[in-house]
Amino acid sequence: MSVIPVTHRLVRALCIGLGLGAAVGIVVCLMLAAQPSILARLFAGMAAILYAGIGWAAYGLWRGHRLGLHWTRLLLLLQVPVVQTPWLVYNLFAAAALDVYVGTTSGVWANVGASFHWFFGPSGRSGYLVGVNVVALVAFVLLGRVRLEPKPNYVFATPLEVLAAQD
């Protein structure tokens, strides 16, 4: 299995897409925070923090940081499952989603933007479905093949070595 550099066009496009999706998610959360319910404001704030984390991790990946890669992979893994039951609803995506699901109904659902549906309790929805976000799954697998360029260690370098490395 071949590795791809962090500067590859697919990785850069993924970073841009996640960053834009995170920005859309934060804007939607800020609009939801204008509701009078304290609970709605609390959940909108938590979702905004989640989207800010997605954007920050994508920025870290763009810069080639190891934590950016790990956090982006973790946050993409959170976007893979799609679950809907009468008592639990979970669907999260930033940038794009192509959900393939089966259950009492089956099908394919696609969307661009950002969405975070999380509900635990009587949701008022009937039927059961379980699925995957194919876009998030493919991006997760793609980032498993990313190779980070090693950062130079200037701790024991002379000033001339540091200046030569900056050229």
PDB file of C-alpha atoms in Angstrom:
ATOM      1  CA  MET A   1       0.000   0.000   0.000  1.00  0.00           C
ATOM      2  CA  SER A   2       1.547   3.282  -1.062  1.00  0.00           C
ATOM      3  CA  VAL A   3       1.723   6.349   1.113  1.00  0.00           C
ATOM      4  CA  ILE A   4       0.835   9.851   0.026  1.00  0.00           C
ATOM      5  CA  PRO A   5       2.447  13.070   1.250  1.00  0.00           C
ATOM      6  CA  VAL A   6       0.512  15.524   3.371  1.00  0.00           C
ATOM      7  CA  THR A   7       0.851  18.063   0.553  1.00  0.00           C
ATOM      8  CA  HIS A   8      -1.065  15.868  -1.917  1.00  0.00           C
ATOM      9  CA  ARG A   9      -4.009  17.551  -3.658  1.00  0.00           C
ATOM     10  CA  LEU A  10      -6.554  15.142  -2.167  1.00  0.00           C
ATOM     11  CA  VAL A  11      -5.361  15.869   1.358  1.00  0.00           C
ATOM     12  CA  ARG A  12      -5.384  19.620   0.671  1.00  0.00           C
ATOM     13  CA  ALA A  13      -8.907  19.383  -0.792  1.00  0.00           C
ATOM     14  CA  LEU A  14     -10.026  17.430   2.266  1.00  0.00           C
ATOM     15  CA  CYS A  15      -8.592  20.123   4.556  1.00  0.00           C
ATOM     16  CA  ILE A  16     -10.364  22.871   2.615  1.00  0.00           C
ATOM     17  CA  GLY A  17     -13.640  20.953   2.597  1.00  0.00           C
ATOM     18  CA  LEU A  18     -13.505  20.215   6.321  1.00  0.00           C
ATOM     19  CA  GLY A  19     -12.607  23.830   7.059  1.00  0.00           C
ATOM     20  CA  LEU A  20     -15.518  25.157   5.008  1.00  0.00           C
ATOM     21  CA  GLY A  21     -17.874  22.573   6.507  1.00  0.00           C
ATOM     22  CA  ALA A  22     -16.735  23.548   9.996  1.00  0.00           C
ATOM     23  CA  ALA A  23     -17.346  27.226   9.215  1.00  0.00           C
ATOM     24  CA  VAL A  24     -20.863  26.429   7.964  1.00  0.00           C
ATOM     25  CA  GLY A  25     -21.499  24.318  11.060  1.00  0.00           C
ATOM     26  CA  ILE A  26     -20.411  27.133  13.369  1.00  0.00           C
ATOM     27  CA  VAL A  27     -22.678  29.614  11.569  1.00  0.00           C
ATOM     28  CA  VAL A  28     -25.635  27.230  11.833  1.00  0.00           C
ATOM     29  CA  CYS A  29     -24.892  26.691  15.532  1.00  0.00           C
ATOM     30  CA  LEU A  30     -24.773  30.432  16.130  1.00  0.00           C
ATOM     31  CA  MET A  31     -28.165  30.802  14.457  1.00  0.00           C
ATOM     32  CA  LEU A  32     -29.542  27.998  16.631  1.00  0.00           C
ATOM     33  CA  ALA A  33     -28.119  29.678  19.740  1.00  0.00           C
ATOM     34  CA  ALA A  34     -30.608  32.519  19.226  1.00  0.00           C
ATOM     35  CA  GLN A  35     -33.458  30.279  20.393  1.00  0.00           C
ATOM     36  CA  PRO A  36     -35.008  31.083  23.761  1.00  0.00           C
ATOM     37  CA  SER A  37     -34.454  27.598  25.217  1.00  0.00           C
ATOM     38  CA  ILE A  38     -31.398  27.277  27.451  1.00  0.00           C
ATOM     39  CA  LEU A  39     -31.036  23.614  26.500  1.00  0.00           C
ATOM     40  CA  ALA A  40     -31.033  24.475  22.779  1.00  0.00           C
ATOM     41  CA  ARG A  41     -28.361  27.100  23.422  1.00  0.00           C
ATOM     42  CA  LEU A  42     -26.260  24.603  25.368  1.00  0.00           C
ATOM     43  CA  PHE A  43     -26.402  21.988  22.596  1.00  0.00           C
ATOM     44  CA  ALA A  44     -25.733  24.623  19.938  1.00  0.00           C
ATOM     45  CA  GLY A  45     -22.662  25.739  21.894  1.00  0.00           C
ATOM     46  CA  MET A  46     -21.390  22.167  22.225  1.00  0.00           C
ATOM     47  CA  ALA A  47     -21.911  21.548  18.515  1.00  0.00           C
ATOM     48  CA  ALA A  48     -20.108  24.815  17.692  1.00  0.00           C
ATOM     49  CA  ILE A  49     -17.148  23.664  19.797  1.00  0.00           C
ATOM     50  CA  LEU A  50     -17.188  20.341  17.912  1.00  0.00           C
ATOM     51  CA  TYR A  51     -17.177  22.127  14.546  1.00  0.00           C
ATOM     52  CA  ALA A  52     -14.407  24.453  15.715  1.00  0.00           C
ATOM     53  CA  GLY A  53     -12.402  21.345  16.613  1.00  0.00           C
ATOM     54  CA  ILE A  54     -12.977  19.931  13.133  1.00  0.00           C
ATOM     55  CA  GLY A  55     -11.756  23.175  11.572  1.00  0.00           C
ATOM     56  CA  TRP A  56      -8.738  23.392  13.879  1.00  0.00           C
ATOM     57  CA  ALA A  57      -7.759  19.778  13.200  1.00  0.00           C
ATOM     58  CA  ALA A  58      -8.038  20.351   9.434  1.00  0.00           C
ATOM     59  CA  TYR A  59      -5.823  23.426   9.772  1.00  0.00           C
ATOM     60  CA  GLY A  60      -3.290  21.368  11.727  1.00  0.00           C
ATOM     61  CA  LEU A  61      -3.346  18.722   9.004  1.00  0.00           C
ATOM     62  CA  TRP A  62      -2.799  21.425   6.360  1.00  0.00           C
ATOM     63  CA  ARG A  63       0.262  22.578   8.289  1.00  0.00           C
ATOM     64  CA  GLY A  64       1.550  18.993   8.471  1.00  0.00           C
ATOM     65  CA  HIS A  65       1.292  18.529  12.229  1.00  0.00           C
ATOM     66  CA  ARG A  66       1.023  15.019  13.589  1.00  0.00           C
ATOM     67  CA  LEU A  67      -1.747  15.996  16.024  1.00  0.00           C
ATOM     68  CA  GLY A  68      -3.667  17.573  13.167  1.00  0.00           C
ATOM     69  CA  LEU A  69      -3.571  14.260  11.323  1.00  0.00           C
ATOM     70  CA  HIS A  70      -4.625  12.238  14.369  1.00  0.00           C
ATOM     71  CA  TRP A  71      -7.420  14.625  15.392  1.00  0.00           C
ATOM     72  CA  THR A  72      -8.728  14.873  11.838  1.00  0.00           C
ATOM     73  CA  ARG A  73      -8.864  11.081  11.620  1.00  0.00           C
ATOM     74  CA  LEU A  74     -10.641  10.852  14.977  1.00  0.00           C
ATOM     75  CA  LEU A  75     -13.190  13.513  14.038  1.00  0.00           C
ATOM     76  CA  LEU A  76     -13.760  11.840  10.665  1.00  0.00           C
ATOM     77  CA  LEU A  77     -14.387   8.574  12.487  1.00  0.00           C
ATOM     78  CA  LEU A  78     -17.142  10.332  14.460  1.00  0.00           C
ATOM     79  CA  GLN A  79     -18.768  11.261  11.137  1.00  0.00           C
ATOM     80  CA  VAL A  80     -18.931   7.697   9.775  1.00  0.00           C
ATOM     81  CA  PRO A  81     -21.925   6.170  11.649  1.00  0.00           C
ATOM     82  CA  VAL A  82     -25.533   7.074  10.932  1.00  0.00           C
ATOM     83  CA  VAL A  83     -28.111   5.749  13.396  1.00  0.00           C
ATOM     84  CA  GLN A  84     -31.821   6.390  13.754  1.00  0.00           C
ATOM     85  CA  THR A  85     -34.152   4.632  16.145  1.00  0.00           C
ATOM     86  CA  PRO A  86     -37.211   5.852  18.034  1.00  0.00           C
ATOM     87  CA  TRP A  87     -34.919   6.505  21.037  1.00  0.00           C
ATOM     88  CA  LEU A  88     -31.586   7.477  19.483  1.00  0.00           C
ATOM     89  CA  VAL A  89     -30.680   9.644  16.509  1.00  0.00           C
ATOM     90  CA  TYR A  90     -27.046  10.312  15.538  1.00  0.00           C
ATOM     91  CA  ASN A  91     -25.757  11.877  12.327  1.00  0.00           C
ATOM     92  CA  LEU A  92     -22.769  14.210  12.057  1.00  0.00           C
ATOM     93  CA  PHE A  93     -21.011  15.572   9.002  1.00  0.00           C
ATOM     94  CA  ALA A  94     -18.946  18.543   7.959  1.00  0.00           C
ATOM     95  CA  ALA A  95     -18.451  19.440   4.287  1.00  0.00           C
ATOM     96  CA  ALA A  96     -20.236  16.537   2.573  1.00  0.00           C
ATOM     97  CA  ALA A  97     -22.141  13.358   3.284  1.00  0.00           C
ATOM     98  CA  LEU A  98     -23.178  10.403   1.212  1.00  0.00           C
ATOM     99  CA  ASP A  99     -25.102   8.211   3.622  1.00  0.00           C
ATOM    100  CA  VAL A 100     -25.911   4.648   2.677  1.00  0.00           C
ATOM    101  CA  TYR A 101     -28.343   3.129   5.147  1.00  0.00           C
ATOM    102  CA  VAL A 102     -30.497   0.055   5.699  1.00  0.00           C
ATOM    103  CA  GLY A 103     -33.290  -0.701   8.130  1.00  0.00           C
ATOM    104  CA  THR A 104     -37.055  -0.313   7.947  1.00  0.00           C
ATOM    105  CA  THR A 105     -36.232   1.924   4.995  1.00  0.00           C
ATOM    106  CA  SER A 106     -33.089   1.756   2.933  1.00  0.00           C
ATOM    107  CA  GLY A 107     -31.484   4.098   0.513  1.00  0.00           C
ATOM    108  CA  VAL A 108     -28.887   6.732  -0.168  1.00  0.00           C
ATOM    109  CA  TRP A 109     -28.895  10.320   1.058  1.00  0.00           C
ATOM    110  CA  ALA A 110     -26.458  13.041  -0.014  1.00  0.00           C
ATOM    111  CA  ASN A 111     -25.897  16.549   1.313  1.00  0.00           C
ATOM    112  CA  VAL A 112     -23.302  19.312   1.322  1.00  0.00           C
ATOM    113  CA  GLY A 113     -22.706  21.667   4.244  1.00  0.00           C
ATOM    114  CA  ALA A 114     -22.823  20.655   7.871  1.00  0.00           C
ATOM    115  CA  SER A 115     -25.272  18.825  10.075  1.00  0.00           C
ATOM    116  CA  PHE A 116     -25.288  17.475  13.593  1.00  0.00           C
ATOM    117  CA  HIS A 117     -28.315  15.479  14.719  1.00  0.00           C
ATOM    118  CA  TRP A 118     -27.926  13.945  18.125  1.00  0.00           C
ATOM    119  CA  PHE A 119     -30.933  13.020  20.199  1.00  0.00           C
ATOM    120  CA  PHE A 120     -31.361  10.567  23.029  1.00  0.00           C
ATOM    121  CA  GLY A 121     -34.883   9.951  24.220  1.00  0.00           C
ATOM    122  CA  PRO A 122     -38.267   9.654  22.537  1.00  0.00           C
ATOM    123  CA  SER A 123     -37.489  11.252  19.190  1.00  0.00           C
ATOM    124  CA  GLY A 124     -40.905  10.881  17.642  1.00  0.00           C
ATOM    125  CA  ARG A 125     -39.360   9.079  14.662  1.00  0.00           C
ATOM    126  CA  SER A 126     -40.563   5.679  13.639  1.00  0.00           C
ATOM    127  CA  GLY A 127     -38.436   2.963  12.181  1.00  0.00           C
ATOM    128  CA  TYR A 128     -34.856   1.910  12.517  1.00  0.00           C
ATOM    129  CA  LEU A 129     -31.924   2.522  10.241  1.00  0.00           C
ATOM    130  CA  VAL A 130     -28.186   2.071  10.442  1.00  0.00           C
ATOM    131  CA  GLY A 131     -25.750   3.342   7.871  1.00  0.00           C
ATOM    132  CA  VAL A 132     -22.404   4.851   7.056  1.00  0.00           C
ATOM    133  CA  ASN A 133     -21.253   8.176   5.676  1.00  0.00           C
ATOM    134  CA  VAL A 134     -19.215   6.982   2.700  1.00  0.00           C
ATOM    135  CA  VAL A 135     -17.436  10.339   2.245  1.00  0.00           C
ATOM    136  CA  ALA A 136     -16.159  10.319   5.839  1.00  0.00           C
ATOM    137  CA  LEU A 137     -15.160   6.649   5.578  1.00  0.00           C
ATOM    138  CA  VAL A 138     -13.172   7.209   2.366  1.00  0.00           C
ATOM    139  CA  ALA A 139     -11.490  10.294   3.867  1.00  0.00           C
ATOM    140  CA  PHE A 140     -10.613   8.310   7.010  1.00  0.00           C
ATOM    141  CA  VAL A 141      -9.021   5.544   4.929  1.00  0.00           C
ATOM    142  CA  LEU A 142      -7.204   8.123   2.776  1.00  0.00           C
ATOM    143  CA  LEU A 143      -5.710   9.795   5.843  1.00  0.00           C
ATOM    144  CA  GLY A 144      -4.494   6.404   7.027  1.00  0.00           C
ATOM    145  CA  ARG A 145      -2.080   6.459   4.104  1.00  0.00           C
ATOM    146  CA  VAL A 146      -0.753   9.996   4.686  1.00  0.00           C
ATOM    147  CA  ARG A 147       2.952  10.383   5.377  1.00  0.00           C
ATOM    148  CA  LEU A 148       4.089  13.418   7.323  1.00  0.00           C
ATOM    149  CA  GLU A 149       7.422  14.958   6.460  1.00  0.00           C
ATOM    150  CA  PRO A 150       9.712  14.919   9.490  1.00  0.00           C
ATOM    151  CA  LYS A 151      10.217  18.309  11.084  1.00  0.00           C
ATOM    152  CA  PRO A 152      13.829  19.418  11.458  1.00  0.00           C
ATOM    153  CA  ASN A 153      15.114  19.364  15.017  1.00  0.00           C
ATOM    154  CA  TYR A 154      17.016  22.562  15.748  1.00  0.00           C
ATOM    155  CA  VAL A 155      17.768  21.826  19.398  1.00  0.00           C
ATOM    156  CA  PHE A 156      21.399  20.823  18.793  1.00  0.00           C
ATOM    157  CA  ALA A 157      21.921  22.717  15.522  1.00  0.00           C
ATOM    158  CA  THR A 158      24.402  25.529  15.109  1.00  0.00           C
ATOM    159  CA  PRO A 159      23.112  28.918  13.925  1.00  0.00           C
ATOM    160  CA  LEU A 160      24.635  28.317  10.476  1.00  0.00           C
ATOM    161  CA  GLU A 161      22.773  24.987  10.141  1.00  0.00           C
ATOM    162  CA  VAL A 162      19.507  26.690  11.050  1.00  0.00           C
ATOM    163  CA  LEU A 163      20.084  29.430   8.453  1.00  0.00           C
ATOM    164  CA  ALA A 164      21.040  26.873   5.792  1.00  0.00           C
ATOM    165  CA  ALA A 165      17.862  24.858   6.451  1.00  0.00           C
ATOM    166  CA  GLN A 166      15.673  27.943   5.916  1.00  0.00           C
ATOM    167  CA  ASP A 167      16.793  28.367   2.278  1.00  0.00           C
TER     168      ASP A 167
END
